[in-house]
Short mmCIF file of C-alpha atoms and ligand atoms in Angstrom, two decimals:
data_model
loop_
_atom_site.label_atom_id
_atom_site.label_comp_id
_atom_site.label_asym_id
_atom_site.label_seq_id
_atom_site.Cartn_x
_atom_site.Cartn_y
_atom_site.Cartn_z
CA UNK A 1 0.00 0.00 0.00
CA UNK A 2 1.28 3.43 -0.95
CA UNK A 3 1.02 6.42 1.37
CA UNK A 4 1.60 10.11 0.61
CA UNK A 5 2.41 12.62 3.35
CA UNK A 6 1.96 16.29 2.46
CA UNK A 7 4.30 18.57 4.40
CA UNK A 8 7.91 17.77 5.30
CA UNK A 9 8.20 19.75 8.52
CA UNK A 10 8.88 18.21 11.94
CA UNK A 11 5.55 16.35 11.97
CA UNK A 12 5.23 15.44 8.29
CA UNK A 13 8.75 14.02 8.00
CA UNK A 14 8.27 12.01 11.21
CA UNK A 15 4.94 10.65 9.99
CA UNK A 16 6.52 9.65 6.66
CA UNK A 17 9.31 7.90 8.58
CA UNK A 18 6.75 6.08 10.75
CA UNK A 19 4.99 4.62 7.71
CA UNK A 20 8.28 3.67 6.01
CA UNK A 21 9.43 1.87 9.17
CA UNK A 22 6.15 -0.08 9.20
CA UNK A 23 6.76 -1.31 5.64
CA UNK A 24 4.72 1.17 3.60
CA UNK A 25 5.95 2.85 0.40
CA UNK A 26 5.85 6.55 1.27
CA UNK A 27 6.19 9.77 -0.69
CA UNK A 28 6.77 12.85 1.43
CA UNK A 29 5.62 15.86 -0.59
CA UNK A 30 6.42 19.51 0.09
CA UNK A 31 6.40 22.51 -2.23
CA UNK A 32 9.48 23.97 -0.49
CA UNK A 33 12.65 22.20 -1.71
CA UNK A 34 14.54 23.34 1.40
CA UNK A 35 12.03 21.52 3.66
CA UNK A 36 12.44 18.31 1.67
CA UNK A 37 16.21 18.53 1.87
CA UNK A 38 16.14 19.13 5.61
CA UNK A 39 13.65 16.29 6.17
CA UNK A 40 15.75 13.84 4.15
CA UNK A 41 18.94 14.83 5.96
CA UNK A 42 17.29 14.58 9.42
CA UNK A 43 15.81 11.14 8.78
CA UNK A 44 19.13 9.88 7.34
CA UNK A 45 21.00 11.21 10.41
CA UNK A 46 18.52 9.55 12.77
CA UNK A 47 18.93 6.17 11.08
CA UNK A 48 22.71 6.50 11.08
CA UNK A 49 22.52 6.96 14.87
CA UNK A 50 20.32 3.86 15.16
CA UNK A 51 22.89 1.83 13.19
CA UNK A 52 25.73 3.22 15.32
CA UNK A 53 23.80 2.28 18.49
CA UNK A 54 23.32 -1.26 17.11
CA UNK A 55 19.52 -0.89 17.03
CA UNK A 56 19.36 -1.43 13.26
CA UNK A 57 21.60 -3.08 10.67
CA UNK A 58 22.92 -1.16 7.69
CA UNK A 59 20.76 -3.37 5.48
CA UNK A 60 17.57 -2.66 7.47
CA UNK A 61 18.34 1.04 7.33
CA UNK A 62 18.74 0.89 3.53
CA UNK A 63 15.45 -0.99 3.18
CA UNK A 64 13.52 1.56 5.23
CA UNK A 65 15.10 4.55 3.53
CA UNK A 66 14.48 2.87 0.16
CA UNK A 67 10.75 2.97 0.86
CA UNK A 68 10.85 6.70 1.55
CA UNK A 69 10.92 9.16 -1.35
CA UNK A 70 10.69 12.95 -1.38
CA UNK A 71 8.87 14.99 -3.98
CA UNK A 72 7.99 18.60 -4.74
CA UNK A 73 5.08 17.57 -6.97
CA UNK A 74 1.53 17.26 -5.60
CA UNK A 75 0.67 15.00 -8.56
CA UNK A 76 2.57 12.29 -6.66
CA UNK A 77 -0.48 11.70 -4.43
CA UNK A 78 -1.78 9.64 -7.36
CA UNK A 79 -1.76 5.95 -6.53
CA UNK A 80 -1.65 6.51 -2.76
CA UNK A 81 -4.44 4.74 -0.85
CA UNK A 82 -3.89 7.02 2.14
CA UNK A 83 -2.90 10.67 2.04
CA UNK A 84 -1.85 12.35 5.29
CA UNK A 85 -1.78 16.13 5.38
CA UNK A 86 0.70 17.71 7.82
CA UNK A 87 1.05 21.33 6.66
CA UNK A 88 1.05 24.30 9.11
CA UNK A 89 -2.03 24.90 11.30
CA UNK A 90 -3.85 27.34 9.05
CA UNK A 91 -7.40 26.56 7.98
CA UNK A 92 -7.21 28.32 4.60
CA UNK A 93 -3.95 26.53 3.76
CA UNK A 94 -5.37 23.16 4.81
CA UNK A 95 -8.54 23.69 2.79
CA UNK A 96 -6.55 24.62 -0.28
CA UNK A 97 -4.31 21.53 0.12
CA UNK A 98 -7.35 19.27 0.53
CA UNK A 99 -9.10 20.77 -2.53
CA UNK A 100 -5.95 20.21 -4.63
CA UNK A 101 -5.35 16.69 -3.32
CA UNK A 102 -9.02 15.78 -3.82
CA UNK A 103 -8.69 16.70 -7.51
CA UNK A 104 -5.56 14.58 -7.98
CA UNK A 105 -6.00 11.55 -5.70
CA UNK A 106 -7.61 8.26 -6.71
CA UNK A 107 -11.38 8.30 -6.05
CA UNK A 108 -11.12 5.68 -3.28
CA UNK A 109 -8.21 7.27 -1.41
CA UNK A 110 -8.68 8.29 2.20
CA UNK A 111 -7.53 11.79 3.12
CA UNK A 112 -6.56 12.49 6.72
CA UNK A 113 -5.42 15.65 8.43
CA UNK A 114 -2.81 15.75 11.18
CA UNK A 115 -4.34 18.99 12.48
CA UNK A 116 -3.93 19.37 16.23
CA UNK A 117 -7.31 20.98 16.70
CA UNK A 118 -8.91 22.52 13.59
CA UNK A 119 -12.36 21.40 12.45
CA UNK A 120 -12.24 18.20 10.42
CA UNK A 121 -15.74 18.89 9.05
CA UNK A 122 -14.62 22.26 7.69
CA UNK A 123 -11.49 20.78 6.10
CA UNK A 124 -13.58 17.93 4.62
CA UNK A 125 -16.04 20.42 3.13
CA UNK A 126 -13.25 21.64 0.83
CA UNK A 127 -13.39 18.26 -0.94
CA UNK A 128 -15.99 16.33 -2.93
CA UNK A 129 -15.42 13.29 -0.68
CA UNK A 130 -16.10 14.50 2.88
CA UNK A 131 -17.07 10.92 3.83
CA UNK A 132 -13.45 9.84 3.15
CA UNK A 133 -11.89 12.59 5.25
CA UNK A 134 -11.00 12.40 8.95
CA UNK A 135 -8.44 13.52 11.50
CA UNK A 136 -5.45 11.41 12.55
CA UNK A 137 -3.38 13.39 15.04
CA UNK A 138 0.18 12.17 15.64
CA UNK A 139 2.39 13.33 18.51
CA UNK A 140 5.93 14.61 18.32
CA UNK A 141 8.23 12.75 17.72
CA UNK A 142 5.82 10.77 15.53
CA UNK A 143 7.99 7.62 15.15
CA UNK A 144 8.32 7.34 18.93
CA UNK A 145 4.98 8.41 20.44
CA UNK A 146 2.52 5.54 20.68
CA UNK A 147 -0.73 7.50 20.48
CA UNK A 148 -2.84 8.39 17.47
CA UNK A 149 -5.96 10.45 18.09
CA UNK A 150 -8.72 9.61 15.61
CA UNK A 151 -11.25 12.33 14.93
CA UNK A 152 -14.33 11.86 12.82
CA UNK A 153 -15.86 14.81 10.99
CA UNK A 154 -19.63 15.08 10.65
CA UNK A 155 -19.54 13.27 7.27
CA UNK A 156 -16.80 10.66 7.93
CA UNK A 157 -18.18 7.22 7.09
CA UNK A 158 -17.63 4.02 9.10
CA UNK A 159 -15.49 2.42 6.40
CA UNK A 160 -13.01 5.32 6.42
CA UNK A 161 -12.82 5.30 10.22
CA UNK A 162 -12.38 1.50 10.42
CA UNK A 163 -9.71 1.52 7.68
CA UNK A 164 -7.74 4.25 9.45
CA UNK A 165 -8.05 2.42 12.76
CA UNK A 166 -6.61 -0.73 11.15
CA UNK A 167 -3.77 1.24 9.53
CA UNK A 168 -2.99 2.80 12.94
CA UNK A 169 -2.63 -0.71 14.38
CA UNK A 170 -0.32 -1.73 11.54
CA UNK A 171 2.02 1.20 12.22
CA UNK A 172 2.10 0.32 15.92
CA UNK A 173 -0.09 3.10 17.28
CA UNK A 174 -2.79 2.89 19.92
CA UNK A 175 -5.82 4.98 19.05
CA UNK A 176 -8.28 7.00 21.08
CA UNK A 177 -11.50 8.47 19.72
CA UNK A 178 -11.21 12.20 20.29
CA UNK A 179 -14.11 14.64 20.00
CA UNK A 180 -14.20 17.11 17.13
CA UNK A 181 -13.61 20.05 19.45
CA UNK A 182 -10.61 22.41 19.67
CA UNK A 183 -7.49 20.64 20.96
CA UNK A 184 -9.18 17.25 20.57
CA UNK A 185 -8.14 15.28 23.66
CA UNK A 186 -4.42 15.55 24.46
CA UNK A 187 -3.83 19.18 23.52
CA UNK A 188 -6.91 20.35 25.40
CA UNK A 189 -5.31 19.02 28.58
CA UNK A 190 -1.61 19.42 27.78
CA UNK A 191 -1.38 22.88 26.19
CA UNK A 192 -3.18 24.84 28.97
CA UNK A 193 -0.61 23.29 31.34
CA UNK A 194 2.27 24.52 29.13
CA UNK A 195 0.54 27.93 28.98
CA UNK A 196 0.29 28.03 32.79
CA UNK A 197 4.00 27.18 33.02
CA UNK A 198 4.75 30.17 30.74
CA UNK A 199 2.64 32.42 33.01
CA UNK A 200 4.79 31.30 35.97
CA UNK A 201 7.97 32.30 34.11
CA UNK A 202 6.34 35.66 33.31
CA UNK A 203 5.64 36.05 37.03
CA UNK A 204 9.34 35.49 37.82
CA UNK A 205 9.82 31.74 38.31
CA UNK A 206 12.96 30.19 36.81
CA UNK A 207 12.21 27.92 33.79
CA UNK A 208 14.39 25.14 35.21
CA UNK A 209 12.44 25.25 38.50
CA UNK A 210 9.10 24.97 36.70
CA UNK A 211 10.40 22.06 34.61
CA UNK A 212 12.03 20.27 37.54
CA UNK A 213 8.79 20.60 39.52
CA UNK A 214 6.88 18.64 36.90
CA UNK A 215 9.67 16.17 36.05
CA UNK A 216 10.48 15.30 39.64
CA UNK A 217 7.03 15.82 41.11
CA UNK A 218 5.01 14.07 38.41
CA UNK A 219 7.55 11.89 36.58
CA UNK A 220 7.11 13.79 33.29
CA UNK A 221 9.86 12.84 30.79
CA UNK A 222 10.22 16.53 29.93
CA UNK A 223 9.13 19.65 31.77
CA UNK A 224 6.31 21.73 30.21
CA UNK A 225 8.72 24.47 29.08
CA UNK A 226 11.26 21.99 27.66
CA UNK A 227 8.36 20.42 25.79
CA UNK A 228 7.25 23.82 24.48
CA UNK A 229 10.78 24.44 23.14
CA UNK A 230 10.85 20.90 21.70
CA UNK A 231 7.54 21.20 19.81
CA UNK A 232 7.98 24.90 18.96
CA UNK A 233 6.77 27.96 20.89
CA UNK A 234 4.84 29.13 17.81
CA UNK A 235 3.11 25.76 17.41
CA UNK A 236 2.13 25.64 21.09
CA UNK A 237 0.87 29.25 21.02
CA UNK A 238 -1.14 28.50 17.85
CA UNK A 239 -2.87 25.60 19.62
CA UNK A 240 -3.61 27.76 22.68
CA UNK A 241 -5.09 30.45 20.44
CA UNK A 242 -7.25 27.77 18.82
CA UNK A 243 -8.59 26.74 22.26
CA UNK A 244 -9.22 30.39 23.22
CA UNK A 245 -11.15 31.23 20.07
CA UNK A 246 -12.75 27.81 19.66
CA UNK A 247 -14.31 27.69 23.13
CA UNK A 248 -14.69 31.50 23.53
CA UNK A 249 -13.55 30.97 27.11
CA UNK A 250 -11.12 33.25 28.98
CA UNK A 251 -9.65 30.27 30.86
CA UNK A 252 -7.70 29.55 27.67
CA UNK A 253 -6.14 33.05 27.42
CA UNK A 254 -2.69 32.64 25.80
CA UNK A 255 0.22 33.83 27.94
CA UNK A 256 1.53 37.22 26.64
CA UNK A 257 5.12 36.03 27.18
CA UNK A 258 4.57 33.40 24.48
CA UNK A 259 3.32 36.07 22.07
CA UNK A 260 6.44 38.16 22.71
CA UNK A 261 8.75 35.17 22.31
CA UNK A 262 7.24 34.34 18.93
CA UNK A 263 7.50 37.99 17.81
CA UNK A 264 11.18 37.93 18.85
CA UNK A 265 11.84 34.74 16.90
CA UNK A 266 12.41 32.65 20.05
CA UNK A 267 10.62 29.61 18.70
CA UNK A 268 12.40 26.98 20.78
CA UNK A 269 14.88 24.30 19.77
CA UNK A 270 14.40 24.87 16.03
CA UNK A 271 15.45 28.56 16.22
CA UNK A 272 18.23 28.04 18.79
CA UNK A 273 16.39 29.81 21.61
CA UNK A 274 13.12 29.50 23.47
CA UNK A 275 12.87 29.17 27.24
CA UNK A 276 16.39 27.73 26.94
CA UNK A 277 19.27 28.13 24.46
CA UNK A 278 20.41 25.38 22.04
CA UNK A 279 23.53 24.80 19.94
CA UNK A 280 23.41 23.99 16.22
CA UNK A 281 22.95 20.27 17.05
CA UNK A 282 19.88 21.03 19.16
CA UNK A 283 21.65 20.36 22.47
CA UNK A 284 20.63 22.55 25.41
CA UNK A 285 23.43 24.99 26.32
CA UNK A 286 21.75 27.22 28.89
N1 3HC B 301 12.44 12.15 15.83
C1 3HC B 301 12.47 10.81 15.73
N2 3HC B 301 12.91 10.00 16.71
C2 3HC B 301 13.35 10.59 17.83
C3 3HC B 301 13.36 11.98 18.02
C4 3HC B 301 12.88 12.78 16.95
N3 3HC B 301 12.83 14.12 17.03
N4 3HC B 301 13.85 12.26 19.24
C5 3HC B 301 14.15 11.08 19.81
N5 3HC B 301 13.85 10.09 18.96
C6 3HC B 301 14.04 8.64 19.20
C7 3HC B 301 15.49 8.30 19.28
O1 3HC B 301 16.02 8.01 18.00
C8 3HC B 301 15.47 7.07 20.17
O2 3HC B 301 15.17 5.93 19.37
P1 3HC B 301 15.99 4.56 19.62
O3 3HC B 301 15.61 4.14 21.01
O4 3HC B 301 15.47 3.62 18.56
O5 3HC B 301 17.44 4.91 19.47
C9 3HC B 301 14.26 7.31 21.11
O6 3HC B 301 13.49 8.33 20.48
C10 3HC B 301 14.67 7.76 22.47
O7 3HC B 301 15.47 8.92 22.32
P2 3HC B 301 16.59 9.34 23.34
O8 3HC B 301 17.15 8.12 24.00
O9 3HC B 301 17.53 10.25 22.64
O10 3HC B 301 15.84 10.31 24.38
P3 3HC B 301 14.82 10.05 25.53
O11 3HC B 301 14.81 8.67 26.06
O12 3HC B 301 15.10 11.17 26.43
O13 3HC B 301 13.38 10.28 24.84
C11 3HC B 301 11.58 11.59 24.01
C12 3HC B 301 13.11 11.38 24.05
C13 3HC B 301 10.92 10.34 23.44
C14 3HC B 301 11.32 12.75 23.11
C15 3HC B 301 11.08 11.81 25.49
O14 3HC B 301 11.79 12.86 26.08
C16 3HC B 301 9.60 12.16 25.57
O15 3HC B 301 8.75 11.28 25.53
N6 3HC B 301 9.27 13.47 25.67
C17 3HC B 301 7.89 13.95 25.71
C18 3HC B 301 7.35 14.07 24.30
C19 3HC B 301 5.93 14.55 24.27
O16 3HC B 301 5.29 14.86 25.27
N7 3HC B 301 5.38 14.66 23.04
C20 3HC B 301 4.06 15.18 22.83
C21 3HC B 301 4.21 16.55 22.33
S1 3HC B 301 2.68 17.37 22.11
C22 3HC B 301 2.30 17.07 20.51
O17 3HC B 301 2.98 16.40 19.80
C23 3HC B 301 1.05 17.71 20.04
C24 3HC B 301 1.20 18.27 18.64
O18 3HC B 301 -0.06 18.79 18.27
C25 3HC B 301 2.27 19.31 18.48
#
């Protein structure tokens, strides 16, 4: 079975890798050549590390990478039974991608969005096959995190949902049925916590204290601020804004410090600075 993943950013490239590791032929499509180059280099580096650690043989690595191709041409969705969209969280952009893909993809193909909280029904309405559209929300890093949130739009049919659930099992993910509401399930709980952590820094707490509190007090693998840097301050703020506007509830008010950090270009690990500083290899330096 062939899969196409649209978007070669942090999520898209990880999702493409996940499918390739599970034995699927995958094309990762992005209209920005620089994103494709970066995605290819990152995945290759990751697999080299796995070989060096003895977790994978050189031959296994070659096989997996051989199933993964990169393309700048949307026409390459043709022949894919499943198309996963992972472009930035912008409704107009997502609708335009879905309209284009709908016109090119095989009539039976299933189209899923990796949106972290936008309306699946609205995205589906941009296509002529809303019954074959649903949400499948991966978590970062996609090859590692075991969860896949499944979100049905108003028109999603049972066959599409059941097929996606089966595919999720084949790629080693456990699914939960999340409601079609802003933030779905995980982000509705997780992101307000990250937002609250940012408020504490704004009020004068040290980032490392806030993170240590949650790591040592709750056994979190990463503190909420480390996680914000890891996923991207802009991405986290975008999700918080989605909760605020989606529920029209002041309890989701985004922390002004996050707004200022994004305006200043402090986007976290990917820009070299967020709540912490990072070297060019992404290692924390302060
Ligand atoms: N991409 C792919 N694989 C990665 C990776 C990445 N960015 N980072 C780490 N990995 C892999 C490593 O290759 C390694 O695999 P291996 O065991 O086969 O060698 C494995 O993960 C473990 O990595 P490390 O030993 O280097 O590091 P840790 O044991 O410290 O684990 C972690 C790293 C899995 C990221 C762990 O710190 C963790 O679970 N953090 C929390 C992540 C989290 O909460 N994610 C959810 C984010 S919210 C979200 O995604 C919502 C969305 O809408 C944005």
